[in-house]
Short mmCIF file of C-alpha atoms in Angstrom, two decimals:
data_model
loop_
_atom_site.label_atom_id
_atom_site.label_comp_id
_atom_site.label_asym_id
_atom_site.label_seq_id
_atom_site.Cartn_x
_atom_site.Cartn_y
_atom_site.Cartn_z
CA MET A 254 40.82 31.81 7.83
CA GLU A 255 43.07 29.20 6.13
CA ILE A 256 41.95 26.20 8.22
CA GLN A 257 38.26 27.16 7.63
CA GLN A 258 38.72 27.34 3.95
CA GLN A 259 40.47 23.89 4.12
CA MET A 260 37.58 22.40 5.90
CA ILE A 261 35.07 23.83 3.61
CA ASP A 262 37.09 22.29 0.60
CA ALA A 263 37.38 18.97 2.42
CA ILE A 264 33.51 18.87 2.91
CA GLU A 265 32.75 19.85 -0.80
CA GLN A 266 35.13 17.11 -1.97
CA GLY A 267 33.76 14.65 0.38
CA ASP A 268 37.11 13.92 1.78
CA LEU A 269 36.28 12.26 5.09
CA ASP A 270 39.88 11.49 6.06
CA LYS A 271 40.93 15.27 5.39
CA ILE A 272 37.90 16.37 7.58
CA HIS A 273 39.00 14.07 10.38
CA ALA A 274 42.44 15.43 10.19
CA LEU A 275 41.47 19.09 10.15
CA MET A 276 38.89 18.59 12.87
CA GLU A 277 40.79 19.28 16.11
CA GLN A 278 42.64 22.46 14.50
CA PHE A 279 39.29 23.56 13.22
CA LYS A 280 37.70 23.46 16.60
CA LEU A 281 40.56 25.49 18.13
CA ASP A 282 41.22 28.13 15.46
CA VAL A 283 37.78 28.84 13.99
CA ASP A 284 35.32 31.29 15.90
CA PRO A 285 32.28 29.55 17.40
CA ASP A 286 29.78 31.21 15.02
CA THR A 287 31.51 29.86 12.04
CA GLN A 288 31.78 26.54 13.69
CA TYR A 289 27.96 26.48 14.13
CA GLU A 290 27.54 27.41 10.46
CA ILE A 291 29.89 24.61 9.38
CA SER A 292 28.07 22.09 11.60
CA GLY A 293 25.07 22.87 9.45
CA TYR A 294 26.92 22.53 6.34
CA LEU A 295 28.24 19.07 7.47
CA THR A 296 24.76 18.00 8.21
CA ASN A 297 23.35 19.00 4.80
CA LEU A 298 25.98 16.94 3.07
CA GLY A 299 25.51 13.97 5.15
CA PHE A 300 28.53 14.09 7.53
CA VAL A 301 26.27 13.68 10.47
CA HIS A 302 28.81 12.05 12.94
CA GLU A 303 31.27 14.95 12.22
CA ALA A 304 28.42 17.63 12.68
CA GLU A 305 27.57 16.20 16.00
CA GLY A 306 31.16 16.37 17.07
CA VAL A 307 31.36 20.09 16.19
CA LEU A 308 28.26 20.66 18.17
CA GLU A 309 29.38 18.60 21.19
CA HIS A 310 32.51 20.80 21.25
CA LEU A 311 30.31 24.01 21.20
CA GLN A 312 28.06 22.61 23.83
CA PHE A 313 31.07 22.33 26.03
CA LEU A 314 31.91 25.88 25.36
CA PHE A 315 28.46 27.22 25.68
CA PRO A 316 26.54 24.73 28.11
CA ASP A 317 23.51 27.21 28.56
CA GLU A 318 22.98 27.52 25.01
CA HIS A 319 19.79 25.64 24.37
CA GLN A 320 19.75 25.76 20.63
CA ILE A 321 23.08 24.03 20.40
CA LYS A 322 21.72 21.31 22.70
CA ILE A 323 18.76 20.76 20.60
CA ASP A 324 20.62 20.55 17.29
CA ARG A 325 22.94 18.04 18.81
CA ALA A 326 20.28 16.02 20.27
CA THR A 327 18.39 15.95 16.96
CA LEU A 328 21.67 14.60 15.36
CA LEU A 329 22.02 12.10 17.97
CA MET A 330 18.46 10.88 17.23
CA ASP A 331 19.43 10.51 13.64
CA THR A 332 22.44 8.13 14.58
CA ASN A 333 20.39 6.01 16.84
CA GLN A 334 21.77 7.42 20.02
CA GLU A 335 18.25 8.14 21.35
CA ASP A 336 19.09 7.70 25.17
CA GLU A 337 21.81 10.42 25.03
CA ALA A 338 19.63 12.58 22.90
CA LEU A 339 16.54 12.40 25.40
CA ASN A 340 18.82 13.13 28.29
CA ILE A 341 20.04 16.32 26.56
CA PHE A 342 16.32 17.23 25.63
CA LEU A 343 15.57 16.83 29.48
CA GLU A 344 18.08 19.38 30.37
CA ILE A 345 16.21 22.15 28.59
CA PRO A 346 13.68 23.84 30.92
CA LYS A 347 9.99 24.20 30.19
CA ASP A 348 10.21 27.90 30.33
CA ALA A 349 12.91 28.34 27.75
CA ASP A 350 11.98 30.00 24.51
CA GLU A 351 13.32 26.87 22.63
CA TYR A 352 11.19 24.43 24.48
CA PRO A 353 8.52 24.04 21.74
CA GLN A 354 11.47 22.93 19.43
CA VAL A 355 12.12 20.13 22.07
CA LEU A 356 8.55 18.90 22.07
CA LEU A 357 8.37 19.23 18.36
CA ALA A 358 11.62 16.79 18.11
CA LEU A 359 10.21 14.45 20.68
CA ALA A 360 6.93 14.32 18.79
CA ASP A 361 8.89 13.36 15.86
CA TYR A 362 10.79 10.72 17.77
CA TYR A 363 7.73 9.12 19.22
CA GLN A 364 5.97 9.19 15.96
CA MET A 365 8.73 7.25 14.37
CA GLN A 366 8.44 4.75 17.15
CA GLY A 367 4.86 4.30 16.53
CA LEU A 368 3.69 5.86 19.86
CA TYR A 369 1.34 8.26 18.08
CA GLU A 370 -0.78 9.14 21.25
CA VAL A 371 2.53 10.21 22.99
CA ALA A 372 3.64 12.19 20.06
CA GLU A 373 0.19 14.00 19.76
CA LYS A 374 0.52 14.83 23.43
CA GLN A 375 3.85 16.52 22.74
CA LEU A 376 2.52 18.42 19.76
CA ASP A 377 -0.46 19.62 21.83
CA GLU A 378 1.74 21.01 24.59
CA ALA A 379 3.84 22.86 21.96
CA LEU A 380 0.70 24.22 20.29
CA ASP A 381 -0.60 25.47 23.86
CA LEU A 382 2.68 27.48 24.00
CA LEU A 383 2.67 28.56 20.28
CA PRO A 384 -0.96 28.21 18.97
CA ASP A 385 -0.29 30.28 15.87
CA GLU A 386 3.05 28.38 14.67
CA PRO A 387 2.62 26.83 11.19
CA LEU A 388 5.34 24.40 11.54
CA LEU A 389 3.53 22.76 14.72
CA LYS A 390 0.21 22.83 12.91
CA PHE A 391 1.72 21.01 9.90
CA ALA A 392 3.41 18.47 12.19
CA LYS A 393 0.10 17.84 13.81
CA ALA A 394 -1.62 17.42 10.40
CA GLU A 395 1.27 15.00 9.30
CA LEU A 396 0.66 13.00 12.66
CA LEU A 397 -3.21 12.80 12.24
CA MET A 398 -2.58 11.64 8.61
CA GLU A 399 -0.42 8.85 9.66
CA MET A 400 -2.89 7.93 12.44
CA GLY A 401 -5.75 7.85 9.70
CA ARG A 402 -7.64 10.67 11.28
CA LEU A 403 -7.91 12.17 7.85
CA SER A 404 -10.80 14.64 8.27
CA GLU A 405 -8.79 16.31 11.12
CA ALA A 406 -5.57 16.36 9.14
CA ALA A 407 -7.46 17.75 6.09
CA ARG A 408 -8.77 20.67 8.38
CA LEU A 409 -5.43 21.70 9.53
CA TYR A 410 -3.81 21.38 6.04
CA GLU A 411 -6.60 23.61 4.58
CA GLY A 412 -6.23 26.24 7.36
CA LEU A 413 -2.42 26.37 6.36
CA TYR A 414 -2.91 26.42 2.77
CA LYS A 415 -5.14 29.61 3.22
CA GLU A 416 -2.08 31.35 4.62
CA GLN A 417 0.84 29.91 2.62
CA SER A 418 1.53 27.50 -0.22
CA GLU A 419 4.45 25.62 1.16
CA ILE A 420 5.75 24.60 4.42
CA ALA A 421 8.93 22.73 5.34
CA GLY A 422 9.61 22.20 1.73
CA ILE A 423 6.24 20.41 1.23
CA ARG A 424 3.62 21.80 -1.11
CA LEU A 425 0.28 22.02 0.82
CA VAL A 426 -1.91 21.46 -2.18
CA GLU A 427 -0.25 18.16 -2.71
CA ARG A 428 -0.74 17.20 0.83
CA LEU A 429 -4.50 18.23 0.43
CA ALA A 430 -4.69 16.10 -2.70
CA GLU A 431 -3.30 13.05 -0.86
CA VAL A 432 -5.19 13.23 2.29
CA HIS A 433 -8.62 13.58 0.39
CA ARG A 434 -7.63 10.63 -1.90
CA VAL A 435 -6.47 8.40 1.04
CA GLY A 436 -10.05 9.52 2.72
CA ALA A 437 -11.74 8.54 -0.41
CA SER A 438 -13.04 12.06 -0.97
CA TYR A 439 -12.21 11.76 -4.62
CA GLU A 440 -13.89 14.93 -6.10
CA GLU A 441 -11.90 17.16 -3.59
CA ALA A 442 -8.79 15.10 -4.30
CA TYR A 443 -9.10 15.30 -8.03
CA ASN A 444 -9.63 19.08 -7.87
CA TYR A 445 -6.38 19.62 -5.69
CA TYR A 446 -4.43 17.23 -7.97
CA LEU A 447 -5.37 19.39 -10.95
CA GLU A 448 -4.47 22.68 -8.93
CA ALA A 449 -1.13 20.85 -8.08
CA LEU A 450 -0.35 19.96 -11.60
CA LYS A 451 -0.83 23.48 -12.85
CA ASN A 452 2.66 24.36 -11.28
CA SER A 453 4.60 21.16 -11.19
CA THR A 454 4.35 17.64 -12.58
CA SER A 455 5.56 14.27 -10.64
CA PRO A 456 4.88 10.82 -11.02
CA ASP A 457 3.10 10.68 -7.73
CA LEU A 458 0.85 13.72 -8.75
CA LEU A 459 -0.12 12.03 -12.09
CA PHE A 460 -0.89 8.76 -10.42
CA GLY A 461 -3.04 10.32 -7.78
CA ALA A 462 -4.97 12.34 -10.35
CA THR A 463 -5.32 9.03 -12.25
CA TYR A 464 -6.66 7.05 -9.49
CA SER A 465 -9.02 9.83 -8.40
CA ALA A 466 -10.29 10.33 -11.76
CA PHE A 467 -10.87 6.51 -12.22
CA GLN A 468 -12.86 6.38 -8.91
CA LEU A 469 -14.95 9.20 -10.15
CA GLU A 470 -15.72 7.14 -13.28
CA MET A 471 -13.91 9.97 -15.36
CA TYR A 472 -12.26 7.33 -17.48
CA GLU A 473 -11.11 9.62 -20.26
CA ALA A 474 -9.34 12.09 -17.69
CA ALA A 475 -7.94 8.87 -16.03
CA ILE A 476 -6.45 7.67 -19.36
CA ARG A 477 -5.09 11.23 -20.08
CA HIS A 478 -3.21 11.41 -16.76
CA GLY A 479 -2.27 7.81 -16.99
CA GLU A 480 -0.74 8.14 -20.35
CA ASP A 481 1.16 11.45 -19.01
CA LEU A 482 2.48 9.10 -16.27
CA ARG A 483 3.58 6.40 -18.58
CA VAL A 484 5.66 8.93 -20.73
CA LEU A 485 7.18 10.74 -17.68
CA ASP A 486 8.14 7.67 -15.69
CA PRO A 487 7.91 4.26 -17.55
CA ASP A 488 9.04 2.52 -14.53
CA TYR A 489 6.08 3.75 -12.41
CA PHE A 490 4.82 0.25 -12.29
CA ALA A 491 1.56 1.06 -10.38
CA GLY A 492 0.29 3.20 -13.25
CA TYR A 493 -0.04 0.43 -15.82
CA LEU A 494 -2.73 -1.50 -14.07
CA LEU A 495 -4.66 1.65 -13.40
CA LEU A 496 -4.25 2.84 -17.01
CA ALA A 497 -5.29 -0.43 -18.53
CA GLN A 498 -8.16 -0.56 -16.32
CA SER A 499 -9.24 2.67 -17.44
CA TYR A 500 -9.15 1.57 -21.12
CA ALA A 501 -11.14 -1.59 -20.26
CA MET A 502 -13.73 0.68 -18.70
CA MET A 503 -13.86 2.43 -22.04
CA GLU A 504 -14.31 -0.94 -23.62
CA ASP A 505 -11.16 -0.58 -25.38
CA ASN A 506 -9.89 -4.10 -24.48
CA LYS A 507 -7.27 -4.29 -27.09
CA THR A 508 -5.33 -1.27 -25.84
CA ALA A 509 -6.03 -2.44 -22.25
CA LEU A 510 -4.27 -5.68 -22.97
CA GLU A 511 -1.37 -3.76 -24.84
CA ILE A 512 -0.83 -1.52 -21.72
CA ILE A 513 -0.92 -4.46 -19.18
CA LYS A 514 1.61 -6.42 -21.43
CA GLU A 515 4.03 -3.37 -21.21
CA GLY A 516 3.56 -3.36 -17.54
CA ILE A 517 4.49 -6.78 -17.17
CA SER A 518 7.61 -6.40 -19.39
CA ARG A 519 8.81 -3.95 -16.83
CA ASP A 520 7.56 -5.61 -13.55
CA GLU A 521 7.32 -9.43 -13.90
CA TYR A 522 6.80 -9.95 -10.27
CA ASP A 523 3.31 -8.28 -9.83
CA LYS A 524 0.59 -11.02 -9.64
CA GLU A 525 -2.17 -8.23 -10.11
CA LEU A 526 -0.71 -7.42 -13.73
CA PHE A 527 -0.81 -10.99 -14.72
CA LEU A 528 -4.36 -11.54 -13.44
CA PHE A 529 -5.77 -8.44 -15.35
CA ALA A 530 -3.67 -9.56 -18.42
CA GLY A 531 -5.56 -12.88 -18.08
CA LYS A 532 -8.84 -11.17 -17.97
CA MET A 533 -8.07 -9.00 -20.93
CA ALA A 534 -6.91 -11.81 -22.96
CA LEU A 535 -10.16 -13.64 -22.44
CA LYS A 536 -12.08 -10.41 -23.43
CA ASN A 537 -10.00 -10.31 -26.64
CA SER A 538 -10.79 -14.12 -27.40
CA LEU A 539 -7.22 -15.27 -26.63
CA PRO A 540 -7.84 -18.16 -24.33
CA GLU A 541 -4.34 -19.65 -24.68
CA GLU A 542 -2.81 -16.24 -23.69
CA ALA A 543 -5.18 -15.97 -20.88
CA GLU A 544 -4.31 -19.31 -19.52
CA GLN A 545 -0.56 -18.40 -19.72
CA PHE A 546 -0.89 -15.11 -17.77
CA LEU A 547 -3.17 -16.79 -15.16
CA ARG A 548 -0.58 -19.57 -14.60
CA GLU A 549 2.08 -17.01 -14.14
CA ALA A 550 -0.16 -15.21 -11.51
CA VAL A 551 -0.66 -18.45 -9.66
CA ALA A 552 3.13 -19.28 -9.98
CA LEU A 553 3.77 -16.07 -8.07
CA ASP A 554 1.16 -16.71 -5.51
CA PRO A 555 -0.34 -20.27 -5.40
CA GLU A 556 -3.11 -19.08 -3.23
CA TYR A 557 -4.10 -16.19 -5.33
CA MET A 558 -7.64 -17.05 -5.25
CA GLU A 559 -9.09 -14.84 -7.91
CA ALA A 560 -6.37 -16.11 -10.41
CA VAL A 561 -7.02 -19.68 -9.35
CA HIS A 562 -10.78 -19.50 -9.69
CA ILE A 563 -10.50 -18.07 -13.31
CA LEU A 564 -7.93 -20.64 -14.39
CA VAL A 565 -9.82 -23.63 -12.83
CA SER A 566 -12.92 -22.37 -14.50
CA ILE A 567 -11.31 -22.28 -17.93
CA LEU A 568 -9.74 -25.84 -17.42
CA SER A 569 -13.17 -27.06 -16.12
CA GLN A 570 -15.02 -25.91 -19.09
CA ASN A 571 -12.76 -27.53 -21.38
CA GLU A 572 -12.91 -30.83 -19.15
CA ARG A 573 -9.11 -30.77 -18.43
CA ASP A 574 -9.94 -32.52 -15.16
CA GLU A 575 -6.49 -33.82 -14.39
CA GLU A 576 -5.19 -30.23 -14.56
CA VAL A 577 -8.04 -29.05 -12.27
CA ALA A 578 -7.28 -31.98 -9.91
CA GLU A 579 -3.55 -30.96 -9.90
CA LEU A 580 -4.32 -27.38 -8.95
CA ILE A 581 -6.91 -28.26 -6.22
CA GLU A 582 -4.55 -30.76 -4.73
CA GLY A 583 -1.74 -28.18 -4.52
CA LEU A 584 -4.03 -25.94 -2.46
CA SER A 585 -5.33 -28.88 -0.39
CA GLU A 586 -1.76 -29.46 0.95
CA ASP A 587 -2.20 -26.37 2.90
CA ASP A 588 -5.44 -27.42 4.38
CA PHE A 589 -7.15 -24.73 2.21
CA GLU A 590 -10.84 -24.96 1.37
CA TRP A 591 -12.60 -22.55 -0.87
CA PRO A 592 -16.32 -23.75 -1.63
CA THR A 593 -16.34 -22.02 -5.00
CA LEU A 594 -13.36 -23.96 -6.23
CA SER A 595 -15.00 -27.07 -4.75
CA ILE A 596 -17.69 -26.93 -7.29
CA PHE A 597 -15.23 -27.28 -10.10
CA ALA A 598 -13.19 -29.82 -8.27
CA ALA A 599 -16.46 -31.95 -7.62
CA ALA A 600 -17.31 -32.11 -11.33
CA SER A 601 -13.89 -32.80 -12.56
CA TYR A 602 -13.26 -35.68 -9.87
CA ASP A 603 -16.78 -37.18 -10.77
CA ARG A 604 -15.69 -37.31 -14.61
CA LEU A 605 -12.23 -38.74 -13.42
CA GLU A 606 -14.47 -41.43 -11.47
CA GLN A 607 -12.65 -40.56 -8.09
CA PHE A 608 -16.06 -40.53 -6.49
CA ASP A 609 -14.72 -40.15 -2.73
CA LEU A 610 -12.88 -36.88 -3.62
CA ALA A 611 -15.99 -35.74 -5.59
CA TYR A 612 -18.18 -36.35 -2.67
CA LYS A 613 -15.70 -34.50 -0.29
CA HIS A 614 -15.79 -31.37 -2.53
CA TYR A 615 -19.60 -31.59 -3.00
CA GLN A 616 -19.73 -31.41 0.90
CA ILE A 617 -17.43 -28.53 0.95
CA ALA A 618 -19.28 -26.51 -1.64
CA PHE A 619 -22.64 -27.28 -0.05
CA SER A 620 -21.67 -25.01 2.92
CA ASP A 621 -22.06 -21.99 0.81
CA TYR A 622 -24.26 -23.10 -1.98
CA GLN A 623 -27.30 -24.46 0.01
CA ASP A 624 -29.56 -21.90 -1.90
CA ASP A 625 -28.07 -22.58 -5.37
CA VAL A 626 -30.48 -24.68 -7.38
CA SER A 627 -27.94 -25.31 -10.28
CA PHE A 628 -25.49 -26.77 -7.86
CA LEU A 629 -27.95 -28.69 -5.88
CA GLU A 630 -29.32 -30.33 -8.87
CA LYS A 631 -25.94 -31.60 -9.76
CA TYR A 632 -25.23 -32.60 -6.04
CA VAL A 633 -28.60 -34.61 -5.75
CA TYR A 634 -28.08 -36.71 -8.87
CA PHE A 635 -24.43 -37.46 -7.86
CA LEU A 636 -25.53 -38.54 -4.44
CA ILE A 637 -28.26 -40.73 -6.29
CA GLU A 638 -25.70 -42.35 -8.67
CA ASP A 639 -23.24 -42.83 -5.61
CA GLY A 640 -26.03 -44.69 -3.67
CA LYS A 641 -26.31 -42.17 -1.07
CA ARG A 642 -30.10 -42.21 -1.03
CA GLU A 643 -30.65 -40.69 2.42
CA GLU A 644 -28.48 -37.73 1.84
CA ALA A 645 -29.91 -37.13 -1.74
CA SER A 646 -33.43 -37.04 -0.09
CA LYS A 647 -32.44 -34.38 2.18
CA ILE A 648 -31.25 -32.26 -0.84
CA ALA A 649 -34.32 -33.15 -2.81
CA LYS A 650 -36.32 -31.70 0.12
CA ILE A 651 -34.31 -28.41 -0.04
CA LEU A 652 -34.93 -28.11 -3.81
CA VAL A 653 -38.68 -28.64 -3.22
CA GLU A 654 -38.51 -25.62 -0.86
CA LEU A 655 -36.52 -23.66 -3.37
CA GLN A 656 -38.67 -24.57 -6.40
CA PRO A 657 -41.97 -25.70 -5.19
CA ASP A 658 -43.59 -25.60 -8.66
CA GLU A 659 -40.94 -28.19 -10.10
CA PRO A 660 -42.69 -31.55 -9.85
CA GLN A 661 -39.27 -33.47 -10.48
CA TRP A 662 -38.29 -32.61 -6.92
CA SER A 663 -41.28 -33.74 -5.21
CA ASP A 664 -41.25 -36.84 -7.22
CA LEU A 665 -37.80 -37.52 -6.01
CA VAL A 666 -38.87 -37.14 -2.37
CA GLN A 667 -41.64 -39.39 -2.88
CA ARG A 668 -39.43 -42.17 -4.54
CA PHE A 669 -37.02 -41.94 -1.62
CA GLU A 670 -39.99 -42.08 1.00
CA ALA A 671 -41.72 -45.05 -0.66
#
C-alpha cells in the first residue's frame, strides 16, 4: 500500500524522476487491477510513456487480455509508434468481444492520416457488429463531417440527439449547430445555436450564432451575439469583422468603423480587417484614413486585389498617377495582370505621357472590357492620338455595334475608311 500511495503522490506532484524511481517496485508490489487503474491515472495526467510501460508489463502478465492490448496500442499510437500499435491490434481476433474497439481505434488512426475511405470501412465493419452503439454512430458522424458529407453527418447527429444530449464529452446540439452552419443550412444552424446557448456560453457558440444570424440577414440578432462575444472574449479576432459588418448592414457606419479599429488593435496582421476599415473610412468620409488602412492591407499582401483595386481607384481619381504606376509596377514584377487595374493604369500612364505603357494596359483591359462603352470610348481616342488608326477603326466598329444610334462612331468609321 505504501508504494502505491507514493506513486499516486508522485503523479499528483508531477515528479517524473520519482515516478521513474518507483516504477519497478510498483510493478512488483502492487496488484494488477490497481496497476491498470494507475495506468489510466497516468494517461489522464499526460504521463503517456509511463502509462504505456505499465500496460506493457500487464500485457506480459496477461497475454490473452484483449482490453490491455487495446489500451496499450492506443497509447502507442499517441506516441507515434504506429507500427507496433498496428501489430498489437492485429493480434486481436475478429470474434473477440473487444474487436469493435479495435476497428474504432483503427478508424481514428486512418482518419488522422487522411485516409477517409479506409477509416469509413473500419467504422462500417464495427457498426455491422454493433449497429446500435452510440459511440460508433458518433465516430461515423464525425468522419462524415470531416469528409464534407454534411447531410449524412447531420442525420446521424440528429438520431443520436433524440436519445441523448452528450456523447464522448461533446454536446450534440453544438455539433448539430456546426454541421448545419458549415452546410449553409443557416436557419437550422441558428436554431440549434440558440438551443445550445440556453445551457452554456462559449466564444465558438456565440461566433456561430453571429455568423448564422448574419447570413439570415438578421443583423440586430447578429449584433447582439457579436457584442456578447466581444465582452466574453475580446481576443476572438474573427468576431470583430463579422460584428462590424453587421453594424454596416444596419447603416451604422460610425460604429462599424469603431469596431473594426478595435479589432485591428488586437490583430494587426489580418488584411481583411484593414480592407474593411478602409471601406468604412470611405463611408464615413475619411479618405486619408481609408488610404492608410488600404495601404496597410496591401503591405500585408501586395497581391490583395480587392484592397489594391480600391486604393488604385482612390489614387487615380485624384490623379496621383506616379503612385498608381508604382503600385502597378510592383504587381508587374510578378507577371501579374488584372484587367480592372489596367483601366486605371492606362489612364495614369497616359497622363504621365508614358504612352507605350498606357497602350500596353489598354490592351490588357480590352480582354475583359470589349463590351464596355465607357472604356472603349477612352481607348479609341487614345489610339487616335497615338496614331494607331487601324486599331482605332476596329474599336470604332465595335462601338457602332454597341451604340448604333450614336452617329459619332459611324462618323469615325467613315473617316478611317475615307
